[in-house]
Structures are given as structure tokens and as C-alpha cells.
CSV table of C-alpha atoms and ligand atoms in Angstrom, one decimal:
chain,number,residue,atom,x,y,z
K,508,UNK,CA,27.2,10.7,3.3
K,509,UNK,CA,28.8,13.3,1.0
K,510,UNK,CA,27.2,14.0,-2.4
K,511,UNK,CA,28.2,15.7,-5.6
K,512,UNK,CA,24.9,15.8,-7.6
K,513,UNK,CA,25.3,16.2,-11.4
K,514,UNK,CA,24.6,19.7,-12.9
K,515,UNK,CA,22.0,18.2,-15.2
K,516,UNK,CA,19.6,18.0,-12.1
K,517,UNK,CA,20.3,21.6,-11.0
K,518,UNK,CA,16.7,22.7,-11.3
K,519,UNK,CA,15.0,19.5,-10.3
K,520,UNK,CA,13.3,19.9,-6.9
K,521,UNK,CA,12.8,16.1,-6.5
K,522,UNK,CA,16.5,15.5,-6.9
K,523,UNK,CA,17.3,18.2,-4.4
K,524,UNK,CA,15.0,16.4,-2.0
K,525,UNK,CA,16.8,13.2,-2.8
K,526,UNK,CA,20.2,14.8,-2.1
K,527,UNK,CA,19.0,15.8,1.4
K,528,UNK,CA,17.9,12.2,2.0
K,529,UNK,CA,21.2,10.8,0.7
K,530,UNK,CA,23.1,13.1,3.1
K,531,UNK,CA,21.2,11.7,6.1
K,532,UNK,CA,22.5,8.2,5.5
K,533,UNK,CA,25.5,7.3,7.6
K,534,UNK,CA,26.1,4.1,5.8
K,535,UNK,CA,25.9,2.0,9.0
K,536,UNK,CA,24.1,-0.9,7.3
K,537,UNK,CA,21.6,-1.6,10.2
K,538,UNK,CA,18.8,-1.6,7.6
K,539,UNK,CA,20.2,-4.6,5.7
K,540,UNK,CA,19.1,-6.8,8.6
K,541,UNK,CA,15.4,-6.2,8.0
K,542,UNK,CA,15.4,-6.0,4.2
K,543,UNK,CA,13.4,-8.9,2.6
K,544,UNK,CA,15.2,-8.9,-0.7
K,545,UNK,CA,18.7,-8.8,0.9
K,546,UNK,CA,17.6,-11.8,3.1
K,547,UNK,CA,16.6,-13.8,0.0
K,548,UNK,CA,19.3,-12.7,-2.5
K,549,UNK,CA,22.2,-11.9,-0.2
K,550,UNK,CA,23.6,-9.3,-2.6
K,551,UNK,CA,24.5,-5.9,-1.1
K,552,UNK,CA,23.1,-4.2,-4.2
K,553,UNK,CA,19.7,-5.7,-3.3
K,554,UNK,CA,19.8,-4.2,0.2
K,555,UNK,CA,18.8,-0.6,1.2
K,556,UNK,CA,22.3,0.5,1.7
K,557,UNK,CA,23.4,-0.9,-1.7
K,558,UNK,CA,20.4,0.7,-3.5
K,559,UNK,CA,21.2,4.1,-1.8
K,560,UNK,CA,24.7,3.9,-3.3
K,561,UNK,CA,23.2,3.1,-6.7
K,562,UNK,CA,20.9,6.1,-6.5
K,563,UNK,CA,23.8,8.3,-5.4
K,564,UNK,CA,25.8,7.2,-8.4
K,565,UNK,CA,22.8,7.8,-10.7
K,566,UNK,CA,22.2,11.3,-9.4
K,567,UNK,CA,26.0,12.1,-9.5
K,568,UNK,CA,25.9,11.4,-13.2
K,569,UNK,CA,27.7,8.0,-13.3
K,570,UNK,CA,26.9,5.6,-16.1
K,571,UNK,CA,23.9,3.4,-15.2
K,572,UNK,CA,22.7,0.3,-16.9
K,573,UNK,CA,19.8,-2.2,-16.9
K,574,UNK,CA,21.5,-3.9,-14.0
K,575,UNK,CA,21.1,-0.8,-11.8
K,576,UNK,CA,17.5,-0.6,-12.8
K,577,UNK,CA,17.0,-4.3,-11.9
K,578,UNK,CA,18.3,-3.8,-8.4
K,579,UNK,CA,15.8,-0.8,-8.0
K,580,UNK,CA,13.0,-2.9,-9.5
K,581,UNK,CA,13.6,-5.7,-7.0
K,582,UNK,CA,12.9,-3.3,-4.1
K,583,UNK,CA,9.4,-3.9,-2.7
K,584,UNK,CA,9.2,-0.3,-1.4
K,585,UNK,CA,8.1,-2.0,1.8
K,586,UNK,CA,10.0,0.6,3.9
K,587,UNK,CA,11.0,-2.0,6.5
K,588,UNK,CA,14.4,-0.3,6.2
K,589,UNK,CA,12.9,3.0,7.3
K,590,UNK,CA,11.6,1.5,10.5
K,591,UNK,CA,15.1,0.1,11.3
K,592,UNK,CA,17.2,3.1,10.3
K,593,UNK,CA,18.5,5.0,13.3
K,594,UNK,CA,19.2,8.1,11.2
K,595,UNK,CA,15.6,8.5,9.9
K,596,UNK,CA,16.6,8.1,6.2
K,597,UNK,CA,13.4,8.5,4.1
K,598,UNK,CA,14.3,5.6,1.8
K,599,UNK,CA,10.8,5.3,0.3
K,600,UNK,CA,10.9,8.8,-1.2
K,601,UNK,CA,14.5,8.4,-2.3
K,602,UNK,CA,13.8,5.2,-4.3
K,603,UNK,CA,10.8,6.9,-6.0
K,604,UNK,CA,13.1,9.7,-7.2
K,605,UNK,CA,15.8,7.2,-8.2
K,606,UNK,CA,13.2,5.2,-10.2
K,607,UNK,CA,11.8,8.2,-12.0
K,608,UNK,CA,15.3,9.3,-13.1
K,609,UNK,CA,16.5,5.8,-14.2
K,610,UNK,CA,13.2,5.2,-16.1
K,611,UNK,CA,14.3,8.0,-18.5
K,612,UNK,CA,18.0,7.1,-18.6
K,613,UNK,CA,17.6,3.4,-19.2
K,614,UNK,CA,14.3,2.9,-21.2
K,615,UNK,CA,12.6,-0.5,-21.0
K,616,UNK,CA,12.1,-2.9,-23.8
K,617,UNK,CA,8.8,-3.2,-25.6
K,618,UNK,CA,7.3,-6.1,-23.6
K,619,UNK,CA,8.1,-4.4,-20.2
K,620,UNK,CA,6.6,-1.2,-21.4
K,621,UNK,CA,3.5,-3.0,-22.7
K,622,UNK,CA,3.0,-4.9,-19.4
K,623,UNK,CA,3.3,-1.7,-17.3
K,624,UNK,CA,1.1,0.2,-19.6
K,625,UNK,CA,-1.6,-2.5,-19.4
K,626,UNK,CA,-1.5,-2.4,-15.6
K,627,UNK,CA,-1.8,1.4,-15.6
K,628,UNK,CA,-4.7,1.3,-18.1
K,629,UNK,CA,-6.7,-1.4,-16.3
K,630,UNK,CA,-6.1,-1.7,-12.6
K,631,UNK,CA,-6.9,1.9,-11.4
K,632,UNK,CA,-10.3,1.8,-13.3
K,633,UNK,CA,-12.9,-0.3,-11.5
K,634,UNK,CA,-15.1,-0.7,-14.7
K,635,UNK,CA,-12.2,-2.0,-16.8
K,636,UNK,CA,-10.8,-4.1,-14.0
K,637,UNK,CA,-14.2,-5.6,-13.3
K,638,UNK,CA,-14.6,-6.7,-17.0
K,639,UNK,CA,-11.2,-8.3,-17.0
K,640,UNK,CA,-12.0,-10.2,-13.8
K,641,UNK,CA,-15.3,-11.4,-15.2
K,642,UNK,CA,-13.6,-12.6,-18.3
K,643,UNK,CA,-10.9,-14.4,-16.2
K,644,UNK,CA,-13.6,-16.0,-14.0
K,645,UNK,CA,-15.5,-17.3,-17.2
K,646,UNK,CA,-12.3,-18.9,-18.5
K,647,UNK,CA,-11.2,-20.2,-15.1
K,648,UNK,CA,-11.5,-23.9,-16.1
K,649,UNK,CA,-9.0,-23.3,-18.9
K,650,UNK,CA,-6.5,-21.4,-17.0
K,651,UNK,CA,-3.3,-23.0,-15.6
K,652,UNK,CA,-3.5,-23.8,-11.9
K,653,UNK,CA,-1.1,-21.0,-10.8
K,654,UNK,CA,-3.3,-18.4,-12.5
K,655,UNK,CA,-6.5,-20.0,-11.2
K,656,UNK,CA,-5.3,-19.7,-7.7
K,657,UNK,CA,-4.8,-16.0,-8.1
K,658,UNK,CA,-8.4,-15.3,-9.1
K,659,UNK,CA,-10.1,-13.7,-6.1
K,660,UNK,CA,-13.3,-14.8,-4.5
K,661,UNK,CA,-15.8,-12.1,-3.8
K,662,UNK,CA,-16.5,-11.6,-0.1
K,663,UNK,CA,-20.1,-12.1,1.1
K,664,UNK,CA,-22.1,-9.0,0.5
K,665,UNK,CA,-24.7,-7.9,3.0
K,666,UNK,CA,-26.9,-4.9,2.2
K,667,UNK,CA,-26.0,-1.8,4.2
K,668,UNK,CA,-28.7,0.7,5.0
K,669,UNK,CA,-26.9,3.9,5.5
K,670,UNK,CA,-28.8,6.2,7.9
K,671,UNK,CA,-28.0,9.9,8.3
K,672,UNK,CA,-25.9,10.5,11.4
K,673,UNK,CA,-24.6,13.7,12.9
K,674,UNK,CA,-21.0,12.7,12.6
K,675,UNK,CA,-19.8,12.1,9.1
K,676,UNK,CA,-16.6,10.7,7.6
K,677,UNK,CA,-15.5,10.0,4.0
K,678,UNK,CA,-14.3,6.6,2.9
K,679,UNK,CA,-12.0,6.0,-0.1
K,680,UNK,CA,-13.6,3.4,-2.3
K,681,UNK,CA,-10.5,3.0,-4.4
K,682,UNK,CA,-10.1,0.8,-7.4
K,683,UNK,CA,-9.2,-2.9,-6.8
K,684,UNK,CA,-10.9,-3.2,-3.4
K,685,UNK,CA,-14.2,-1.8,-4.7
K,686,UNK,CA,-14.3,-4.6,-7.3
K,687,UNK,CA,-12.8,-7.5,-5.4
K,688,UNK,CA,-13.9,-7.1,-1.8
K,689,UNK,CA,-16.7,-4.5,-1.6
K,690,UNK,CA,-17.7,-6.3,1.6
K,691,UNK,CA,-14.8,-4.5,3.4
K,692,UNK,CA,-16.3,-1.0,3.1
K,693,UNK,CA,-19.8,-2.3,3.7
K,694,UNK,CA,-18.5,-3.8,7.0
K,695,UNK,CA,-16.8,-0.5,7.8
K,696,UNK,CA,-20.1,1.3,7.3
K,697,UNK,CA,-22.0,-1.0,9.6
K,698,UNK,CA,-19.3,-0.8,12.3
K,699,UNK,CA,-19.2,3.0,12.2
K,700,UNK,CA,-22.9,3.4,12.1
K,701,UNK,CA,-23.1,1.6,15.5
K,702,UNK,CA,-20.8,4.3,16.8
K,703,UNK,CA,-23.0,7.0,15.4
K,704,UNK,CA,-20.8,7.8,12.4
K,705,UNK,CA,-22.1,8.0,8.8
K,706,UNK,CA,-19.5,6.8,6.3
K,707,UNK,CA,-19.9,8.6,3.0
K,708,UNK,CA,-18.5,7.8,-0.5
K,709,UNK,CA,-17.8,10.5,-3.0
K,710,UNK,CA,-18.9,9.0,-6.3
K,711,UNK,CA,-16.4,10.9,-8.4
K,712,UNK,CA,-13.4,9.7,-6.3
K,713,UNK,CA,-11.3,6.7,-7.5
K,714,UNK,CA,-7.9,5.2,-7.4
K,715,UNK,CA,-5.6,7.0,-4.9
K,716,UNK,CA,-2.9,7.3,-7.5
K,717,UNK,CA,-0.6,4.6,-6.1
K,718,UNK,CA,-0.6,2.4,-9.2
K,719,UNK,CA,0.8,5.1,-11.5
K,720,UNK,CA,3.0,6.5,-8.8
K,721,UNK,CA,4.7,3.2,-8.1
K,722,UNK,CA,5.2,2.6,-11.8
K,723,UNK,CA,7.1,5.9,-12.0
K,724,UNK,CA,4.4,7.7,-13.8
K,725,UNK,CA,4.3,10.5,-11.4
K,726,UNK,CA,2.3,13.0,-13.4
K,727,UNK,CA,-0.4,10.5,-14.0
K,728,UNK,CA,-0.4,9.6,-10.3
K,729,UNK,CA,-0.8,13.3,-9.4
K,730,UNK,CA,-3.8,13.6,-11.7
K,731,UNK,CA,-5.6,10.8,-9.8
K,732,UNK,CA,-4.8,12.6,-6.6
K,733,UNK,CA,-6.2,16.0,-7.8
K,734,UNK,CA,-9.3,14.2,-9.0
K,735,UNK,CA,-9.9,12.8,-5.5
K,736,UNK,CA,-9.3,16.1,-3.9
K,737,UNK,CA,-11.8,17.7,-6.2
K,738,UNK,CA,-14.3,14.9,-5.4
K,739,UNK,CA,-13.8,15.2,-1.6
K,740,UNK,CA,-13.6,18.9,-1.3
K,741,UNK,CA,-17.3,19.7,-1.0
K,742,UNK,CA,-17.6,17.1,1.8
K,743,UNK,CA,-14.5,18.5,3.6
K,744,UNK,CA,-15.9,22.0,3.4
K,745,UNK,CA,-19.1,20.9,5.0
K,746,UNK,CA,-18.9,18.5,8.0
K,747,UNK,CA,-16.6,15.6,7.2
K,748,UNK,CA,-14.4,14.7,10.2
K,749,UNK,CA,-11.9,12.4,8.4
K,750,UNK,CA,-11.0,10.7,5.1
K,751,UNK,CA,-10.8,7.1,6.0
K,752,UNK,CA,-9.0,4.3,4.2
K,753,UNK,CA,-9.7,0.7,4.8
K,754,UNK,CA,-6.8,-0.3,2.5
K,755,UNK,CA,-3.5,0.6,4.2
K,756,UNK,CA,-1.7,0.9,0.9
K,757,UNK,CA,-4.1,3.6,-0.3
K,758,UNK,CA,-4.1,5.2,3.1
K,759,UNK,CA,-0.4,5.6,3.1
K,760,UNK,CA,-0.5,7.4,-0.2
K,761,UNK,CA,-3.4,9.7,0.8
K,762,UNK,CA,-1.4,10.7,3.9
K,763,UNK,CA,1.3,11.8,1.4
K,764,UNK,CA,-0.9,13.9,-0.8
K,765,UNK,CA,0.3,17.1,1.0
K,766,UNK,CA,3.9,16.3,0.3
K,767,UNK,CA,3.5,15.1,-3.2
K,768,UNK,CA,1.5,18.1,-4.3
K,769,UNK,CA,3.4,20.7,-2.3
K,770,UNK,CA,4.7,22.4,-5.5
K,771,UNK,CA,1.3,22.6,-7.1
K,772,UNK,CA,0.1,26.1,-6.3
K,773,UNK,CA,-3.5,25.3,-7.1
K,774,UNK,CA,-3.7,22.1,-5.0
K,775,UNK,CA,-1.0,22.4,-2.3
K,776,UNK,CA,-3.3,23.8,0.5
K,777,UNK,CA,-6.1,21.4,-0.2
K,778,UNK,CA,-3.8,18.4,-0.5
K,779,UNK,CA,-2.3,19.3,2.9
K,780,UNK,CA,-5.8,19.5,4.4
K,781,UNK,CA,-6.7,16.1,2.9
K,782,UNK,CA,-3.5,14.6,4.4
K,783,UNK,CA,-4.3,16.0,7.8
K,784,UNK,CA,-7.8,14.4,7.6
K,785,UNK,CA,-6.5,11.0,6.3
K,786,UNK,CA,-6.8,8.2,8.8
K,787,UNK,CA,-6.6,4.5,8.7
K,788,UNK,CA,-9.8,2.8,9.9
K,789,UNK,CA,-7.9,1.5,12.9
K,790,UNK,CA,-7.0,5.1,14.0
K,791,UNK,CA,-10.7,6.0,14.1
K,792,UNK,CA,-11.7,2.9,16.1
K,793,UNK,CA,-8.8,3.3,18.6
K,794,UNK,CA,-10.4,6.6,19.8
K,795,UNK,CA,-14.0,5.3,20.0
K,796,UNK,CA,-15.7,3.3,22.7
K,797,UNK,CA,-16.7,0.0,21.1
K,798,UNK,CA,-20.0,-1.7,22.0
K,799,UNK,CA,-20.1,-4.7,24.3
K,800,UNK,CA,-19.2,-7.9,22.5
K,801,UNK,CA,-20.5,-11.4,23.0
K,802,UNK,CA,-17.3,-13.3,24.1
K,803,UNK,CA,-18.5,-16.5,22.5
K,804,UNK,CA,-18.3,-14.9,19.1
K,805,UNK,CA,-14.6,-14.1,19.4
K,806,UNK,CA,-13.5,-17.7,20.0
K,807,UNK,CA,-11.6,-18.0,16.7
K,808,UNK,CA,-7.8,-18.0,16.6
K,809,UNK,CA,-6.6,-15.2,14.4
K,810,UNK,CA,-3.2,-14.7,12.7
K,811,UNK,CA,-2.8,-11.0,11.9
K,812,UNK,CA,-0.6,-9.9,9.0
K,813,UNK,CA,0.3,-6.3,9.4
K,814,UNK,CA,0.8,-4.9,5.9
K,815,UNK,CA,4.1,-2.9,5.3
K,816,UNK,CA,2.0,0.1,4.4
K,817,UNK,CA,0.4,0.0,7.8
K,818,UNK,CA,3.4,-0.8,10.0
K,819,UNK,CA,6.3,0.9,8.1
K,820,UNK,CA,4.5,3.3,5.8
K,821,UNK,CA,1.9,4.7,8.3
K,822,UNK,CA,4.0,3.8,11.4
K,823,UNK,CA,0.9,2.1,13.0
K,824,UNK,CA,2.5,-1.1,14.1
K,825,UNK,CA,0.5,-2.8,16.8
K,826,UNK,CA,-2.6,-0.6,16.4
K,827,UNK,CA,-5.0,-3.2,14.9
K,828,UNK,CA,-3.5,-6.0,17.0
K,829,UNK,CA,-4.5,-4.0,20.1
K,830,UNK,CA,-8.0,-3.4,18.9
K,831,UNK,CA,-8.5,-7.1,18.1
K,832,UNK,CA,-7.1,-8.4,21.4
K,833,UNK,CA,-9.0,-5.6,23.2
K,834,UNK,CA,-12.3,-7.0,22.1
K,835,UNK,CA,-11.3,-10.6,22.9
K,836,UNK,CA,-9.8,-12.2,19.8
K,837,UNK,CA,-6.8,-14.5,20.4
K,838,UNK,CA,-3.9,-13.5,18.1
K,839,UNK,CA,-1.2,-16.0,17.3
K,840,UNK,CA,2.5,-15.2,17.5
K,841,UNK,CA,3.7,-14.4,14.0
K,842,UNK,CA,7.5,-14.7,13.4
K,843,UNK,CA,9.2,-12.1,11.2
K,844,UNK,CA,6.0,-10.0,11.2
K,845,UNK,CA,8.0,-7.0,10.0
K,846,UNK,CA,8.6,-8.7,6.6
K,847,UNK,CA,6.6,-8.2,3.4
K,848,UNK,CA,4.2,-10.9,2.1
K,849,UNK,CA,5.4,-10.2,-1.5
K,850,UNK,CA,2.3,-8.4,-2.7
K,851,UNK,CA,3.6,-4.8,-2.7
K,852,UNK,CA,1.3,-3.2,-5.2
K,853,UNK,CA,2.2,-4.4,-8.6
K,854,UNK,CA,5.3,-6.3,-7.4
K,855,UNK,CA,3.6,-9.7,-7.5
K,856,UNK,CA,3.0,-9.2,-11.2
K,857,UNK,CA,6.3,-7.7,-12.1
K,858,UNK,CA,8.6,-9.8,-9.9
K,859,UNK,CA,6.7,-13.1,-9.6
K,860,UNK,CA,9.6,-15.3,-8.4
K,861,UNK,CA,10.6,-13.1,-5.5
K,862,UNK,CA,7.0,-12.4,-4.7
K,863,UNK,CA,6.1,-16.1,-4.5
K,864,UNK,CA,9.1,-16.9,-2.3
K,865,UNK,CA,8.1,-14.1,0.1
K,866,UNK,CA,4.5,-15.3,0.1
K,867,UNK,CA,5.6,-18.9,1.0
K,868,UNK,CA,7.7,-17.6,3.9
K,869,UNK,CA,4.9,-15.3,5.1
K,870,UNK,CA,2.2,-18.0,5.0
K,871,UNK,CA,4.5,-20.5,6.8
K,872,UNK,CA,4.9,-18.0,9.7
K,873,UNK,CA,1.2,-17.1,9.7
K,874,UNK,CA,0.0,-20.7,9.7
K,875,UNK,CA,2.5,-22.1,12.1
K,876,UNK,CA,0.1,-21.9,15.1
K,877,UNK,CA,-2.8,-23.2,13.0
K,878,UNK,CA,-5.1,-20.2,13.1
K,879,UNK,CA,-8.8,-20.4,12.0
K,880,UNK,CA,-8.4,-17.3,9.9
K,881,UNK,CA,-5.8,-14.9,8.7
K,882,UNK,CA,-6.7,-11.2,9.0
K,883,UNK,CA,-5.0,-8.2,7.3
K,884,UNK,CA,-5.6,-4.6,6.5
K,885,UNK,CA,-4.9,-4.2,2.8
K,886,UNK,CA,-6.6,-5.6,-0.2
K,887,UNK,CA,-3.3,-6.4,-2.1
K,888,UNK,CA,-2.0,-8.5,0.8
K,889,UNK,CA,-5.4,-10.1,1.2
K,890,UNK,CA,-5.7,-11.2,-2.4
K,891,UNK,CA,-2.0,-12.3,-2.5
K,892,UNK,CA,-2.2,-14.4,0.7
K,893,UNK,CA,-5.7,-15.9,-0.2
K,894,UNK,CA,-4.1,-17.3,-3.4
K,895,UNK,CA,-2.2,-19.9,-1.4
K,896,UNK,CA,-3.4,-19.9,2.2
K,897,UNK,CA,-4.9,-23.0,3.7
K,898,UNK,CA,-7.4,-20.9,5.8
K,899,UNK,CA,-9.7,-18.0,4.9
K,900,UNK,CA,-8.0,-14.6,4.6
K,901,UNK,CA,-10.2,-11.6,5.6
K,902,UNK,CA,-10.0,-8.0,6.2
K,903,UNK,CA,-9.9,-7.4,10.0
K,904,UNK,CA,-12.9,-5.1,9.7
K,905,UNK,CA,-15.0,-8.0,8.5
K,906,UNK,CA,-14.1,-9.9,11.7
K,907,UNK,CA,-15.1,-7.0,13.8
K,908,UNK,CA,-18.4,-6.6,11.9
K,909,UNK,CA,-19.2,-10.3,12.4
K,910,UNK,CA,-18.8,-10.1,16.1
K,911,UNK,CA,-20.6,-6.7,16.4
K,912,UNK,CA,-23.6,-7.9,14.4
U,1531,SF4,S1,19.6,3.9,5.5
U,1531,SF4,FE1,19.9,4.2,7.7
U,1531,SF4,S2,20.3,2.1,8.5
U,1531,SF4,FE2,20.7,2.0,6.3
U,1531,SF4,S3,22.8,2.5,6.0
U,1531,SF4,FE3,21.8,4.5,5.8
U,1531,SF4,S4,21.8,5.3,7.9
U,1531,SF4,FE4,22.3,3.1,8.1
U,1532,SF4,S1,12.0,-0.8,0.9
U,1532,SF4,FE1,12.0,-3.0,1.6
U,1532,SF4,S2,12.9,-4.2,-0.1
U,1532,SF4,FE2,13.3,-2.0,-0.5
U,1532,SF4,S3,15.4,-1.7,0.4
U,1532,SF4,FE3,13.9,-1.1,2.0
U,1532,SF4,S4,13.6,-3.0,3.2
U,1532,SF4,FE4,14.6,-3.6,1.2
């Protein structure tokens, strides 16, 4: 695709990167076939190809309106289009740049700004998020049914006795997961301990930066990333083998730290090293020899939902499914498994109607073969699906921990 980027972006490295991405698109439209919003809305401007055109116009200096911003807002950033694209168009990065530019050109009204600001000021901070959750739990009987269903149930906590091991890895505790499902990382610690690996948590690390980043507050997102790098660096300098994420959404962002901080002279090298060490929990397990498992314990039928951040973002489609079937679980067939469940970071709050429609479609495919449990690999998807599913929704590491115990 030819481009003629406006002179106003002459010294903007992000826009230069976006121009390169725009030029790699050959406008074939293959990506429209796997775009969830295009499937639901049927409007070319709600497809990847349409949005690429809108971003091109925006960066070429054409007039843009709230309508343009709405089409970009409706994108889930699920990156299903990237998996389908034969030309390797990095759509996820392109839409980030497009959103950052349009946020400044078409400012939001007061209530939208307030909503986004509240999300940014609460969600990435476990202390604040925990207080909000407790208040919501206390007022649960008075909440409307739709909101009540969204309140997460805490997973069962079992004490973990961490013993020192020769092999050490770091785990990202993150923000929402550490409050809502701390059982996930506890399970990860127990599983890795059986393999002779000690999972460490850096107390000063926190949100991976995704919340701010996805709300087009790039500088704020980069500050979260720098904070994590500072917190992890002493561990990395000593003996830590990997920086593990048990939430695929956070893992996808940590793997991008190197790219996102490449222009920061103070952090670029460290960020690159962190990204090299960043691994999804599944990538670690795939390389280890798992202990023998009592086959009777794996009799449950499992429907696995592969989060977009795992299959499209980290390009790890099939990895967890292979681990689960390898140890004896029966996985059901899930139709349209490439499509998003509608959680998509803050999407379920900001685009509730589309998000609910995607959730209903997802649960209907996942529950078609009547599984005993739905398993997934990301806290956002887990909470979103648990709000309406007819069976328990767990992190797959918890299933593994149960059968290894
Ligand atoms: S993003 Fe890829 S699949 Fe979509 S129109 Fe461009 S080249 Fe074709
Ligand atoms: S990221 Fe997902 S929703 Fe957005 S254009 Fe691509 S496929 Fe469609």
C-alpha cells in the first residue's frame, strides 16, 4: 500500500513505524474472515482492512471524527487478523499508534475521560482494586443481577511452602490476578517446585503496564514497565532463568518490553533482556519432564479456551492443549477457537454490548460438548467467562496442580 504521511508527523518515530506497517499491507482482505467485530457488525470499517485504511487517512492528515475513533475503539486488539495475514502485517502495533494519535485529535467527552481515568487509577493497583472488590462484595445483594454475575469468586487458596531450589525463576504477580485469583500463582509455585524450580516474586513489581498502554496512555504504561524492570533486575543479575507469566495478556506485553522501550537509552538494553527471558508458563512446562500422573485423576472433560494473547499475541497456539492432552486430559472440540471471548483487557467495560455478544458465542461453543470444566490461561478471560458459564472456569495450571498433588 502506498502512503503519503503528513508532515506534522515528520519527527514521530511511532508514526514512522506505523508507515512501514501500512506499506506491508497488500489490501487482500483475507484478515476480514477471522475478525470478530466484522463477523458481528458486517461493516468494512469494523474489519482490520477497514481500520488500516482509517489509520492511513489519519496519518496522512485527512479530517477524522468521532466516527473514526469509534471504529478503532471497537477493535478488540485480539490480533486474530495478524494470524491470518499472509503479508505479516503487524496490525496490533499499528492500531496502538493510530489510537494514540486519534486520542489527541478527537478528544473524548467528560464521562468517557472519567471512566478511563478511573480504570487507570484503580485496576493496576492491587490495594485499590482489592478495596473496590470488597465494597462490591459487601453490597452484592443490592446490585443488579448483571453486575452481581460479574463479581469474581476467589479461588481456593492452599498454603505454599516455598523451599529454596537450585533453579530459580521469577513470576509476575501482576495486578488483577493477584487480587482475584492468587490461587493461580500458588498452583504454579507448587507445580514448579516438583520440577526442582523455585518461583520467586519481586515484591516491588506490579502491573505489567497493559492497562495504561491499551488506554492509549503510553507514557504511563512505560513507567509501569520501567518499575518492573528495576524490581526484577537484581534477580536477573543473579541466577534467575526466566520471567514467567501465568496470565497470557501480561506475558504478551512483557515480551514486548524490548520493543516498547527501544528508544529509552537508559532502559533499552535491560528491557531487551527482560523480553528475552519472558516466557509463558506453558513454554517452561513444555521443556520439562512432568512427573507420573494418576490417570484416574484426569477423568474430567475439559474445554480449553485459548486466549487471543496466547494464540495470536504470543503465537503459542496448541501449546497448552498439547500439555493437557499429554498428561491424559480429554479436551473437547471447540468451534471457532480462534475468536475472542470479548474480555480483551478493558473492552468488556468499555464496549459492553459487543463484549457480551462475543461471550455468549464463546460459551456456546465451549459448552457444546458439555465439559466438566472450562480451562483458560488468562485472568481476564477467566473472570469474563465465569460471569456466565454453567460450569467452573479455572486456570489450566490449577487443573495441573490438582492432578499432580
Ligand atoms: S492486513 Fe494482511 S490480510 Fe489484511 S488486507 Fe492487509 S495484507 Fe491482507
Ligand atoms: S485485532 Fe481483532 S478485532 Fe481488531 S481488527 Fe484485528 S481481528 Fe478485528
